[in-house]
Amino acid sequence: MAGFRFRLQKLLNLKQQLEDKAKNELGLAMKAHELEKRKLALLDAGIVRISDDFRQACSGTIRPERIQAIRTWLEVQKTARGQQLDAVKKSGENVDKVRVKLVAAMQEKKILANLRDKEFEKFLKQEAHNEQKLTDELVSYRESVKITAEGMEGQ
């Protein structure tokens, strides 16, 4: 029995490598996206804390310079939050882009894997057919030898 050799195995291996690379890229993109979301959450928590400080500064003894400093810092934090929202959006778009790339790589590999499986099934059928043919020839040969041997005994 000859061994099965898929003629596009090198291409299938390449597609597998591309899929693995895309999986790694997706993992990195998702980590980066999570990091950006954590930064946004920290900024949000800081804004809440600063807003509480602002409310406290506006009640009780009012010190205009403290209120102005807190308000300025709050505006800086809100600006930073807007920039961080943009960063979160961009990292999310990057995750989506890499995910599309991964899906495409997986589909291309799957097509080749299915082709390999079909060719392997064909190969197995052909091998079974060849084996059956060989068995039939062997049985036929044995029968002819047996008949010839019986004919020689009868003479």
PDB file of C-alpha atoms in Angstrom:
ATOM      1  CA  MET A   1       0.000   0.000   0.000  1.00  0.00           C
ATOM      2  CA  ALA A   2       1.468   3.320  -1.088  1.00  0.00           C
ATOM      3  CA  GLY A   3       1.386   6.239   1.344  1.00  0.00           C
ATOM      4  CA  PHE A   4      -1.090   9.080   0.870  1.00  0.00           C
ATOM      5  CA  ARG A   5       0.473  12.324  -0.317  1.00  0.00           C
ATOM      6  CA  PHE A   6      -1.670  15.447  -0.591  1.00  0.00           C
ATOM      7  CA  ARG A   7      -0.382  17.519  -3.476  1.00  0.00           C
ATOM      8  CA  LEU A   8      -1.292  20.823  -1.780  1.00  0.00           C
ATOM      9  CA  GLN A   9       0.114  19.956   1.655  1.00  0.00           C
ATOM     10  CA  LYS A  10       2.668  22.785   1.582  1.00  0.00           C
ATOM     11  CA  LEU A  11      -0.093  25.283   0.838  1.00  0.00           C
ATOM     12  CA  LEU A  12      -2.226  23.791   3.626  1.00  0.00           C
ATOM     13  CA  ASN A  13       0.724  24.134   6.026  1.00  0.00           C
ATOM     14  CA  LEU A  14       1.144  27.761   4.976  1.00  0.00           C
ATOM     15  CA  LYS A  15      -2.561  28.450   5.541  1.00  0.00           C
ATOM     16  CA  GLN A  16      -2.275  26.840   8.994  1.00  0.00           C
ATOM     17  CA  GLN A  17       0.654  29.123   9.809  1.00  0.00           C
ATOM     18  CA  LEU A  18      -1.292  32.156   8.624  1.00  0.00           C
ATOM     19  CA  GLU A  19      -4.249  31.108  10.769  1.00  0.00           C
ATOM     20  CA  ASP A  20      -2.004  30.666  13.814  1.00  0.00           C
ATOM     21  CA  LYS A  21      -0.448  34.082  13.184  1.00  0.00           C
ATOM     22  CA  ALA A  22      -3.897  35.675  12.908  1.00  0.00           C
ATOM     23  CA  LYS A  23      -4.945  33.985  16.179  1.00  0.00           C
ATOM     24  CA  ASN A  24      -1.890  35.445  17.905  1.00  0.00           C
ATOM     25  CA  GLU A  25      -2.609  38.881  16.430  1.00  0.00           C
ATOM     26  CA  LEU A  26      -6.206  38.651  17.636  1.00  0.00           C
ATOM     27  CA  GLY A  27      -5.028  37.769  21.131  1.00  0.00           C
ATOM     28  CA  LEU A  28      -2.677  40.738  21.197  1.00  0.00           C
ATOM     29  CA  ALA A  29      -5.336  43.074  19.794  1.00  0.00           C
ATOM     30  CA  MET A  30      -7.844  41.912  22.404  1.00  0.00           C
ATOM     31  CA  LYS A  31      -5.308  42.453  25.202  1.00  0.00           C
ATOM     32  CA  ALA A  32      -4.585  45.949  23.913  1.00  0.00           C
ATOM     33  CA  HIS A  33      -8.337  46.663  23.722  1.00  0.00           C
ATOM     34  CA  GLU A  34      -8.849  45.468  27.302  1.00  0.00           C
ATOM     35  CA  LEU A  35      -5.953  47.667  28.447  1.00  0.00           C
ATOM     36  CA  GLU A  36      -7.526  50.711  26.771  1.00  0.00           C
ATOM     37  CA  LYS A  37     -10.871  49.913  28.412  1.00  0.00           C
ATOM     38  CA  ARG A  38      -9.192  49.634  31.819  1.00  0.00           C
ATOM     39  CA  LYS A  39      -7.534  53.013  31.286  1.00  0.00           C
ATOM     40  CA  LEU A  40     -10.950  54.472  30.458  1.00  0.00           C
ATOM     41  CA  ALA A  41     -12.439  52.939  33.601  1.00  0.00           C
ATOM     42  CA  LEU A  42      -9.638  54.480  35.688  1.00  0.00           C
ATOM     43  CA  LEU A  43     -10.279  57.874  34.127  1.00  0.00           C
ATOM     44  CA  ASP A  44     -14.015  57.509  34.819  1.00  0.00           C
ATOM     45  CA  ALA A  45     -13.316  56.621  38.445  1.00  0.00           C
ATOM     46  CA  GLY A  46     -10.986  59.626  38.724  1.00  0.00           C
ATOM     47  CA  ILE A  47     -13.631  61.939  37.256  1.00  0.00           C
ATOM     48  CA  VAL A  48     -16.180  60.671  39.793  1.00  0.00           C
ATOM     49  CA  ARG A  49     -13.709  61.273  42.607  1.00  0.00           C
ATOM     50  CA  ILE A  50     -12.844  64.761  41.340  1.00  0.00           C
ATOM     51  CA  SER A  51     -16.550  65.579  40.929  1.00  0.00           C
ATOM     52  CA  ASP A  52     -17.112  64.584  44.561  1.00  0.00           C
ATOM     53  CA  ASP A  53     -14.201  66.828  45.582  1.00  0.00           C
ATOM     54  CA  PHE A  54     -15.756  69.645  43.558  1.00  0.00           C
ATOM     55  CA  ARG A  55     -19.123  69.236  45.302  1.00  0.00           C
ATOM     56  CA  GLN A  56     -17.446  69.237  48.687  1.00  0.00           C
ATOM     57  CA  ALA A  57     -15.421  72.324  47.789  1.00  0.00           C
ATOM     58  CA  CYS A  58     -18.627  74.124  46.775  1.00  0.00           C
ATOM     59  CA  SER A  59     -20.258  73.416  50.116  1.00  0.00           C
ATOM     60  CA  GLY A  60     -19.153  74.679  53.491  1.00  0.00           C
ATOM     61  CA  THR A  61     -16.267  77.112  53.460  1.00  0.00           C
ATOM     62  CA  ILE A  62     -15.893  78.274  49.876  1.00  0.00           C
ATOM     63  CA  ARG A  63     -12.342  78.806  48.632  1.00  0.00           C
ATOM     64  CA  PRO A  64     -12.482  80.071  45.034  1.00  0.00           C
ATOM     65  CA  GLU A  65      -8.881  79.107  44.216  1.00  0.00           C
ATOM     66  CA  ARG A  66      -9.501  75.485  45.284  1.00  0.00           C
ATOM     67  CA  ILE A  67     -12.772  75.344  43.343  1.00  0.00           C
ATOM     68  CA  GLN A  68     -11.039  76.768  40.254  1.00  0.00           C
ATOM     69  CA  ALA A  69      -8.149  74.262  40.560  1.00  0.00           C
ATOM     70  CA  ILE A  70     -10.548  71.329  40.903  1.00  0.00           C
ATOM     71  CA  ARG A  71     -12.652  72.556  37.982  1.00  0.00           C
ATOM     72  CA  THR A  72      -9.558  72.938  35.800  1.00  0.00           C
ATOM     73  CA  TRP A  73      -8.372  69.454  36.731  1.00  0.00           C
ATOM     74  CA  LEU A  74     -11.850  68.063  36.031  1.00  0.00           C
ATOM     75  CA  GLU A  75     -11.803  69.615  32.546  1.00  0.00           C
ATOM     76  CA  VAL A  76      -8.350  68.114  31.903  1.00  0.00           C
ATOM     77  CA  GLN A  77      -9.640  64.699  32.964  1.00  0.00           C
ATOM     78  CA  LYS A  78     -12.727  65.006  30.770  1.00  0.00           C
ATOM     79  CA  THR A  79     -10.525  65.879  27.795  1.00  0.00           C
ATOM     80  CA  ALA A  80      -8.315  62.883  28.577  1.00  0.00           C
ATOM     81  CA  ARG A  81     -11.462  60.737  28.797  1.00  0.00           C
ATOM     82  CA  GLY A  82     -12.524  61.851  25.317  1.00  0.00           C
ATOM     83  CA  GLN A  83      -9.112  60.940  23.954  1.00  0.00           C
ATOM     84  CA  GLN A  84      -9.266  57.603  25.743  1.00  0.00           C
ATOM     85  CA  LEU A  85     -12.704  56.918  24.251  1.00  0.00           C
ATOM     86  CA  ASP A  86     -11.128  57.416  20.830  1.00  0.00           C
ATOM     87  CA  ALA A  87      -8.327  55.002  21.767  1.00  0.00           C
ATOM     88  CA  VAL A  88     -10.879  52.417  22.929  1.00  0.00           C
ATOM     89  CA  LYS A  89     -12.816  52.820  19.677  1.00  0.00           C
ATOM     90  CA  LYS A  90      -9.663  52.433  17.564  1.00  0.00           C
ATOM     91  CA  SER A  91      -8.533  49.352  19.483  1.00  0.00           C
ATOM     92  CA  GLY A  92     -12.023  47.859  19.078  1.00  0.00           C
ATOM     93  CA  GLU A  93     -11.896  48.502  15.339  1.00  0.00           C
ATOM     94  CA  ASN A  94      -8.473  46.856  15.239  1.00  0.00           C
ATOM     95  CA  VAL A  95      -9.884  43.791  17.031  1.00  0.00           C
ATOM     96  CA  ASP A  96     -12.673  43.612  14.458  1.00  0.00           C
ATOM     97  CA  LYS A  97     -10.221  43.960  11.568  1.00  0.00           C
ATOM     98  CA  VAL A  98      -7.972  41.206  12.926  1.00  0.00           C
ATOM     99  CA  ARG A  99     -11.008  38.991  13.607  1.00  0.00           C
ATOM    100  CA  VAL A 100     -12.092  39.334   9.960  1.00  0.00           C
ATOM    101  CA  LYS A 101      -8.556  38.420   8.899  1.00  0.00           C
ATOM    102  CA  LEU A 102      -8.662  35.357  11.160  1.00  0.00           C
ATOM    103  CA  VAL A 103     -12.021  34.219   9.812  1.00  0.00           C
ATOM    104  CA  ALA A 104     -10.722  34.512   6.243  1.00  0.00           C
ATOM    105  CA  ALA A 105      -7.591  32.516   7.124  1.00  0.00           C
ATOM    106  CA  MET A 106      -9.701  29.853   8.835  1.00  0.00           C
ATOM    107  CA  GLN A 107     -11.991  29.571   5.813  1.00  0.00           C
ATOM    108  CA  GLU A 108      -9.073  29.212   3.406  1.00  0.00           C
ATOM    109  CA  LYS A 109      -7.505  26.516   5.565  1.00  0.00           C
ATOM    110  CA  LYS A 110     -10.834  24.714   5.944  1.00  0.00           C
ATOM    111  CA  ILE A 111     -11.299  24.601   2.170  1.00  0.00           C
ATOM    112  CA  LEU A 112      -7.900  22.957   1.728  1.00  0.00           C
ATOM    113  CA  ALA A 113      -8.485  20.603   4.660  1.00  0.00           C
ATOM    114  CA  ASN A 114     -11.795  19.497   3.126  1.00  0.00           C
ATOM    115  CA  LEU A 115     -10.078  18.953  -0.205  1.00  0.00           C
ATOM    116  CA  ARG A 116      -7.398  16.883   1.527  1.00  0.00           C
ATOM    117  CA  ASP A 117     -10.055  14.807   3.276  1.00  0.00           C
ATOM    118  CA  LYS A 118     -11.871  14.154  -0.002  1.00  0.00           C
ATOM    119  CA  GLU A 119      -8.662  13.150  -1.729  1.00  0.00           C
ATOM    120  CA  PHE A 120      -7.790  10.871   1.187  1.00  0.00           C
ATOM    121  CA  GLU A 121     -11.204   9.190   0.931  1.00  0.00           C
ATOM    122  CA  LYS A 122     -10.604   8.692  -2.802  1.00  0.00           C
ATOM    123  CA  PHE A 123      -7.180   7.269  -2.016  1.00  0.00           C
ATOM    124  CA  LEU A 124      -8.654   4.824   0.519  1.00  0.00           C
ATOM    125  CA  LYS A 125     -11.304   3.683  -1.972  1.00  0.00           C
ATOM    126  CA  GLN A 126      -8.672   3.189  -4.662  1.00  0.00           C
ATOM    127  CA  GLU A 127      -6.464   1.251  -2.252  1.00  0.00           C
ATOM    128  CA  ALA A 128      -9.404  -0.945  -1.233  1.00  0.00           C
ATOM    129  CA  HIS A 129     -10.207  -1.519  -4.914  1.00  0.00           C
ATOM    130  CA  ASN A 130      -6.572  -2.412  -5.658  1.00  0.00           C
ATOM    131  CA  GLU A 131      -6.471  -4.750  -2.669  1.00  0.00           C
ATOM    132  CA  GLN A 132      -9.703  -6.447  -3.773  1.00  0.00           C
ATOM    133  CA  LYS A 133      -8.319  -6.808  -7.297  1.00  0.00           C
ATOM    134  CA  LEU A 134      -5.123  -8.354  -5.933  1.00  0.00           C
ATOM    135  CA  THR A 135      -7.137 -10.719  -3.740  1.00  0.00           C
ATOM    136  CA  ASP A 136      -9.284 -11.747  -6.717  1.00  0.00           C
ATOM    137  CA  GLU A 137      -6.186 -12.386  -8.826  1.00  0.00           C
ATOM    138  CA  LEU A 138      -4.646 -14.450  -6.029  1.00  0.00           C
ATOM    139  CA  VAL A 139      -7.820 -16.532  -5.604  1.00  0.00           C
ATOM    140  CA  SER A 140      -8.065 -16.978  -9.371  1.00  0.00           C
ATOM    141  CA  TYR A 141      -4.431 -18.066  -9.532  1.00  0.00           C
ATOM    142  CA  ARG A 142      -4.889 -20.560  -6.692  1.00  0.00           C
ATOM    143  CA  GLU A 143      -7.992 -22.004  -8.381  1.00  0.00           C
ATOM    144  CA  SER A 144      -6.179 -22.402 -11.689  1.00  0.00           C
ATOM    145  CA  VAL A 145      -3.221 -24.052  -9.943  1.00  0.00           C
ATOM    146  CA  LYS A 146      -5.616 -26.334  -8.073  1.00  0.00           C
ATOM    147  CA  ILE A 147      -7.459 -27.272 -11.280  1.00  0.00           C
ATOM    148  CA  THR A 148      -4.168 -27.875 -13.091  1.00  0.00           C
ATOM    149  CA  ALA A 149      -2.913 -30.006 -10.202  1.00  0.00           C
ATOM    150  CA  GLU A 150      -6.140 -32.059 -10.193  1.00  0.00           C
ATOM    151  CA  GLY A 151      -5.904 -32.513 -13.981  1.00  0.00           C
ATOM    152  CA  MET A 152      -2.370 -33.817 -13.679  1.00  0.00           C
ATOM    153  CA  GLU A 153      -3.340 -36.250 -10.963  1.00  0.00           C
ATOM    154  CA  GLY A 154      -6.071 -37.653 -13.165  1.00  0.00           C
ATOM    155  CA  GLN A 155      -3.662 -38.591 -15.960  1.00  0.00           C
TER     156      GLN A 155
END
